[in-house]
Short mmCIF file of C-alpha atoms in Angstrom, two decimals:
data_model
loop_
_atom_site.label_atom_id
_atom_site.label_comp_id
_atom_site.label_asym_id
_atom_site.label_seq_id
_atom_site.Cartn_x
_atom_site.Cartn_y
_atom_site.Cartn_z
CA MET A 1 46.57 29.50 0.24
CA GLU A 2 46.32 26.27 2.21
CA LYS A 3 47.12 22.81 0.86
CA ARG A 4 44.64 20.04 1.57
CA LYS A 5 45.60 16.42 2.13
CA ASP A 6 44.85 15.65 -1.51
CA GLY A 7 47.26 18.41 -2.58
CA PHE A 8 44.52 20.77 -3.79
CA LEU A 9 44.80 24.44 -2.90
CA ILE A 10 42.05 26.40 -1.18
CA GLU A 11 41.87 29.95 0.13
CA LYS A 12 43.13 30.45 3.66
CA GLY A 13 40.23 30.30 6.11
CA GLU A 14 37.99 28.40 3.70
CA HIS A 15 36.99 24.78 4.33
CA GLU A 16 34.55 22.58 2.45
CA LYS A 17 32.27 22.28 5.47
CA ASP A 18 31.61 26.03 5.15
CA PHE A 19 30.05 25.63 1.69
CA ILE A 20 27.12 24.04 -0.18
CA PHE A 21 27.77 22.79 -3.70
CA GLY A 22 25.41 22.54 -6.69
CA THR A 23 22.54 24.67 -7.98
CA ARG A 24 19.61 22.68 -6.63
CA ALA A 25 21.34 21.99 -3.30
CA VAL A 26 21.88 25.71 -2.83
CA MET A 27 18.29 26.54 -3.76
CA GLU A 28 16.94 23.89 -1.37
CA SER A 29 19.13 25.29 1.42
CA ILE A 30 17.77 28.80 0.81
CA HIS A 31 14.18 27.50 0.87
CA ALA A 32 15.00 25.65 4.11
CA GLY A 33 16.05 28.94 5.75
CA LYS A 34 19.78 28.20 6.03
CA ASP A 35 21.93 31.22 6.88
CA ILE A 36 23.92 31.87 3.70
CA ASP A 37 26.56 34.57 3.50
CA LYS A 38 26.77 34.74 -0.30
CA VAL A 39 26.41 32.64 -3.43
CA LEU A 40 29.26 32.27 -5.91
CA VAL A 41 28.14 31.64 -9.50
CA GLN A 42 30.43 30.81 -12.41
CA LYS A 43 30.62 33.73 -14.83
CA GLU A 44 29.87 31.84 -18.03
CA ILE A 45 26.73 30.03 -16.81
CA ASN A 46 23.32 31.62 -17.45
CA ASN A 47 20.79 28.81 -17.97
CA ASP A 48 17.18 28.77 -16.78
CA LEU A 49 18.04 27.11 -13.47
CA ILE A 50 20.71 29.71 -12.76
CA LYS A 51 18.21 32.48 -13.56
CA GLU A 52 15.80 30.91 -11.08
CA LEU A 53 18.56 30.81 -8.47
CA LEU A 54 19.44 34.46 -9.07
CA GLN A 55 15.80 35.49 -8.64
CA LEU A 56 15.60 33.51 -5.40
CA CYS A 57 18.76 35.13 -4.07
CA LYS A 58 17.40 38.58 -4.95
CA ALA A 59 14.13 37.85 -3.16
CA GLU A 60 15.95 36.60 -0.07
CA LYS A 61 18.53 39.43 -0.19
CA ILE A 62 21.45 37.04 -0.51
CA PRO A 63 24.49 38.56 -2.28
CA VAL A 64 25.55 36.89 -5.53
CA VAL A 65 29.10 37.13 -6.84
CA ARG A 66 30.04 36.09 -10.37
CA VAL A 67 33.43 34.34 -10.30
CA PRO A 68 35.65 32.36 -12.70
CA ASP A 69 35.52 28.59 -12.59
CA ALA A 70 39.03 28.53 -11.12
CA LYS A 71 37.75 30.24 -7.96
CA LEU A 72 35.14 27.52 -7.42
CA ASN A 73 37.69 24.81 -8.11
CA ARG A 74 39.93 26.23 -5.42
CA ILE A 75 37.12 25.67 -2.93
CA THR A 76 36.21 22.11 -3.95
CA ARG A 77 36.93 19.35 -6.43
CA LYS A 78 33.36 18.13 -6.16
CA ASN A 79 30.85 18.61 -8.99
CA HIS A 80 29.75 22.12 -7.99
CA GLN A 81 27.86 22.75 -11.28
CA GLY A 82 29.13 26.30 -11.27
CA VAL A 83 27.39 27.23 -8.00
CA VAL A 84 28.82 27.36 -4.49
CA ALA A 85 27.09 28.91 -1.45
CA GLN A 86 29.13 30.08 1.50
CA MET A 87 27.43 29.45 4.82
CA SER A 88 27.21 32.25 7.36
CA SER A 89 29.31 31.71 10.46
CA ILE A 90 26.88 33.84 12.45
CA GLU A 91 23.21 34.77 12.42
CA TYR A 92 22.74 38.36 11.28
CA ALA A 93 20.68 40.77 13.37
CA SER A 94 17.92 43.22 12.42
CA LEU A 95 19.01 46.85 12.83
CA ASP A 96 15.43 47.98 13.48
CA HIS A 97 15.18 45.42 16.28
CA VAL A 98 18.49 46.54 17.81
CA ILE A 99 17.50 50.23 17.82
CA GLU A 100 14.00 49.51 19.13
CA SER A 101 15.40 47.31 21.94
CA CYS A 102 17.77 50.09 23.03
CA PHE A 103 15.05 52.73 23.14
CA ASN A 104 12.66 50.37 24.95
CA VAL A 105 15.08 50.04 27.89
CA GLY A 106 15.94 53.73 27.90
CA LYS A 107 19.43 53.31 26.43
CA SER A 108 21.10 55.60 23.89
CA PRO A 109 22.11 53.31 21.04
CA LEU A 110 25.81 53.12 20.16
CA ILE A 111 26.19 51.66 16.67
CA LEU A 112 29.42 51.08 14.75
CA ILE A 113 29.28 51.32 10.94
CA LEU A 114 32.21 49.79 9.05
CA ASP A 115 32.65 51.10 5.51
CA ARG A 116 34.85 49.02 3.16
CA ILE A 117 36.83 47.30 5.92
CA THR A 118 37.85 44.07 4.22
CA ASP A 119 40.71 42.76 6.37
CA VAL A 120 39.42 39.86 8.45
CA ARG A 121 41.88 40.42 11.29
CA ASN A 122 41.00 44.10 11.60
CA PHE A 123 37.32 43.24 11.54
CA GLY A 124 37.73 40.58 14.21
CA ALA A 125 39.74 42.92 16.43
CA ILE A 126 37.13 45.67 16.06
CA ALA A 127 34.36 43.21 16.95
CA ARG A 128 36.27 42.10 20.05
CA THR A 129 36.62 45.67 21.30
CA ALA A 130 33.01 46.53 20.42
CA GLU A 131 31.63 43.55 22.32
CA CYS A 132 33.81 44.26 25.37
CA ALA A 133 32.72 47.91 25.39
CA GLY A 134 29.02 47.15 25.03
CA VAL A 135 28.48 48.50 21.51
CA ASP A 136 24.93 47.62 20.50
CA ALA A 137 25.68 46.45 16.93
CA ILE A 138 28.13 46.54 14.06
CA VAL A 139 26.73 47.38 10.62
CA ILE A 140 28.47 46.15 7.47
CA PRO A 141 27.59 46.23 3.75
CA GLU A 142 26.71 43.08 1.83
CA LYS A 143 29.55 43.74 -0.59
CA GLY A 144 33.00 45.17 0.11
CA SER A 145 33.29 43.92 3.67
CA ALA A 146 35.42 41.32 5.45
CA GLN A 147 34.10 37.79 5.35
CA ILE A 148 32.69 36.65 8.67
CA ASN A 149 34.29 33.22 8.65
CA SER A 150 36.13 31.05 11.14
CA ASP A 151 39.19 33.33 10.94
CA ALA A 152 37.11 36.40 11.83
CA ILE A 153 35.49 34.62 14.76
CA LYS A 154 38.88 33.39 15.97
CA THR A 155 40.39 36.88 15.75
CA SER A 156 37.41 38.30 17.66
CA VAL A 157 38.05 35.66 20.35
CA GLY A 158 34.44 34.58 19.99
CA ALA A 159 32.98 38.08 20.32
CA LEU A 160 31.12 37.66 17.02
CA ASN A 161 29.06 34.94 18.67
CA PHE A 162 27.58 37.56 21.02
CA LEU A 163 27.80 40.94 19.29
CA PRO A 164 24.87 41.73 16.94
CA VAL A 165 26.12 42.13 13.37
CA VAL A 166 23.79 43.73 10.83
CA ARG A 167 24.41 43.26 7.12
CA VAL A 168 22.75 45.76 4.79
CA ARG A 169 22.54 46.21 1.04
CA ASN A 170 23.22 49.95 1.02
CA LEU A 171 25.08 51.80 3.80
CA PHE A 172 23.96 55.20 2.53
CA TYR A 173 20.24 54.50 2.91
CA THR A 174 20.85 52.69 6.20
CA CYS A 175 22.64 55.74 7.58
CA ARG A 176 19.76 57.94 6.43
CA ASP A 177 17.34 55.64 8.25
CA LEU A 178 19.45 55.83 11.41
CA GLN A 179 19.35 59.62 11.27
CA LYS A 180 15.57 59.50 10.91
CA SER A 181 15.50 57.28 14.01
CA GLY A 182 17.27 60.01 15.97
CA LEU A 183 20.88 58.86 15.82
CA VAL A 184 23.73 61.29 15.23
CA LEU A 185 26.05 60.09 12.47
CA VAL A 186 29.70 60.70 13.47
CA ALA A 187 32.55 60.04 11.03
CA ILE A 188 35.91 59.17 12.58
CA THR A 189 38.31 60.70 10.08
CA GLU A 190 41.54 62.61 9.88
CA LYS A 191 39.96 64.98 7.34
CA THR A 192 38.80 67.52 9.92
CA GLU A 193 40.12 69.81 12.64
CA LYS A 194 37.49 68.88 15.21
CA THR A 195 38.59 66.22 17.71
CA MET A 196 36.51 63.42 19.17
CA TYR A 197 36.61 65.21 22.53
CA ASP A 198 34.50 68.02 21.05
CA VAL A 199 31.42 65.96 20.22
CA ASP A 200 28.70 64.59 22.50
CA PHE A 201 28.71 60.79 22.41
CA SER A 202 26.16 60.45 25.21
CA VAL A 203 23.30 60.90 22.73
CA PRO A 204 22.21 58.12 20.34
CA VAL A 205 25.21 57.75 18.02
CA ALA A 206 26.29 55.78 14.96
CA MET A 207 30.06 55.94 14.46
CA VAL A 208 31.38 55.51 10.94
CA MET A 209 34.82 53.97 10.39
CA GLY A 210 36.47 53.65 6.98
CA SER A 211 39.24 51.42 5.68
CA GLU A 212 42.89 52.35 6.12
CA GLU A 213 43.35 52.41 2.34
CA ASP A 214 40.29 54.35 1.20
CA GLY A 215 38.79 55.90 4.32
CA ILE A 216 35.07 56.64 4.49
CA SER A 217 33.32 56.88 1.13
CA THR A 218 32.54 60.33 -0.26
CA GLU A 219 28.86 59.38 -0.32
CA LEU A 220 28.73 58.75 3.42
CA MET A 221 30.96 61.71 4.26
CA GLY A 222 28.42 63.90 2.51
CA ILE A 223 25.61 63.05 4.97
CA VAL A 224 27.34 62.65 8.35
CA ASP A 225 26.35 65.04 11.12
CA GLU A 226 29.83 65.31 12.64
CA LYS A 227 33.40 64.73 11.47
CA VAL A 228 35.93 64.18 14.23
CA LYS A 229 39.51 63.01 14.43
CA ILE A 230 41.66 61.24 17.01
CA PRO A 231 44.37 63.70 18.13
CA MET A 232 47.85 62.68 16.96
CA ALA A 233 51.00 64.01 18.63
CA GLY A 234 53.66 61.78 17.09
CA ARG A 235 55.27 61.70 13.66
CA ILE A 236 53.12 58.84 12.37
CA GLU A 237 49.91 60.36 11.04
CA SER A 238 47.48 57.47 11.42
CA LEU A 239 46.51 54.48 13.55
CA ASN A 240 45.49 50.99 12.53
CA VAL A 241 41.73 51.02 11.94
CA SER A 242 41.05 48.52 14.73
CA VAL A 243 43.03 50.69 17.15
CA SER A 244 41.21 53.81 15.97
CA ALA A 245 37.88 52.09 16.50
CA GLY A 246 38.90 51.11 20.02
CA VAL A 247 39.98 54.64 20.92
CA ALA A 248 36.76 56.17 19.57
CA ILE A 249 34.51 53.56 21.16
CA TYR A 250 36.01 54.03 24.59
CA GLU A 251 35.77 57.81 24.37
CA ALA A 252 32.04 57.30 23.82
CA ILE A 253 31.91 54.93 26.82
CA ARG A 254 33.87 57.41 28.95
CA GLN A 255 31.36 60.15 28.19
CA ARG A 256 28.42 57.88 28.88
CA LYS A 257 29.79 56.82 32.28
#
């Protein structure tokens, strides 16, 4: 938590300038084409105007999260009317456009898919490495992913201002679409005997990284084309996810060079 000048507590990394308050103000912002990361709606409210807002969010593919009033009050003391929209810190990219652009210039796409990675610092560090290495895009789910806020951008050292980030509703169907587009889906996981040196990363590839706590979801593990691990010689059995991503990314770059 951070304490504001008026003594009110807000979540670390959240500032009032990052939000829009009030039902109609949020709806007008959506109609105006503002980049909105998600809309927070008070749990108990379900009037006609809220229903209209929910339908608008669904049509525009904007995630909606039902939260207690206390959560909204931590963000602002203004009259939020039970609705707060969090502005996007970046402009999200189109995955179809990214893949098409790669193929148009004769490049094998290298895509990084992050499944359930919620730590902002890990996400920022991964983005920094990905941008430096020339990864074509990072793909994240609408729900269950780190917030791309000022903290994430700071941790990425500004890389998120340049690296295409794609936000999708369903990682499973997105991965299926990538396979149909000719990409090989490679899971970076310790749950295999095959190492990352035994797979061809020079072809079009989408790497899948899971969280340190939960790993890659069973659903995604069931459809990947390859499962590979980073060889470990020490007594510690795992690496930080941002370090693992860096190791895997640069093995792909090594093979491509």
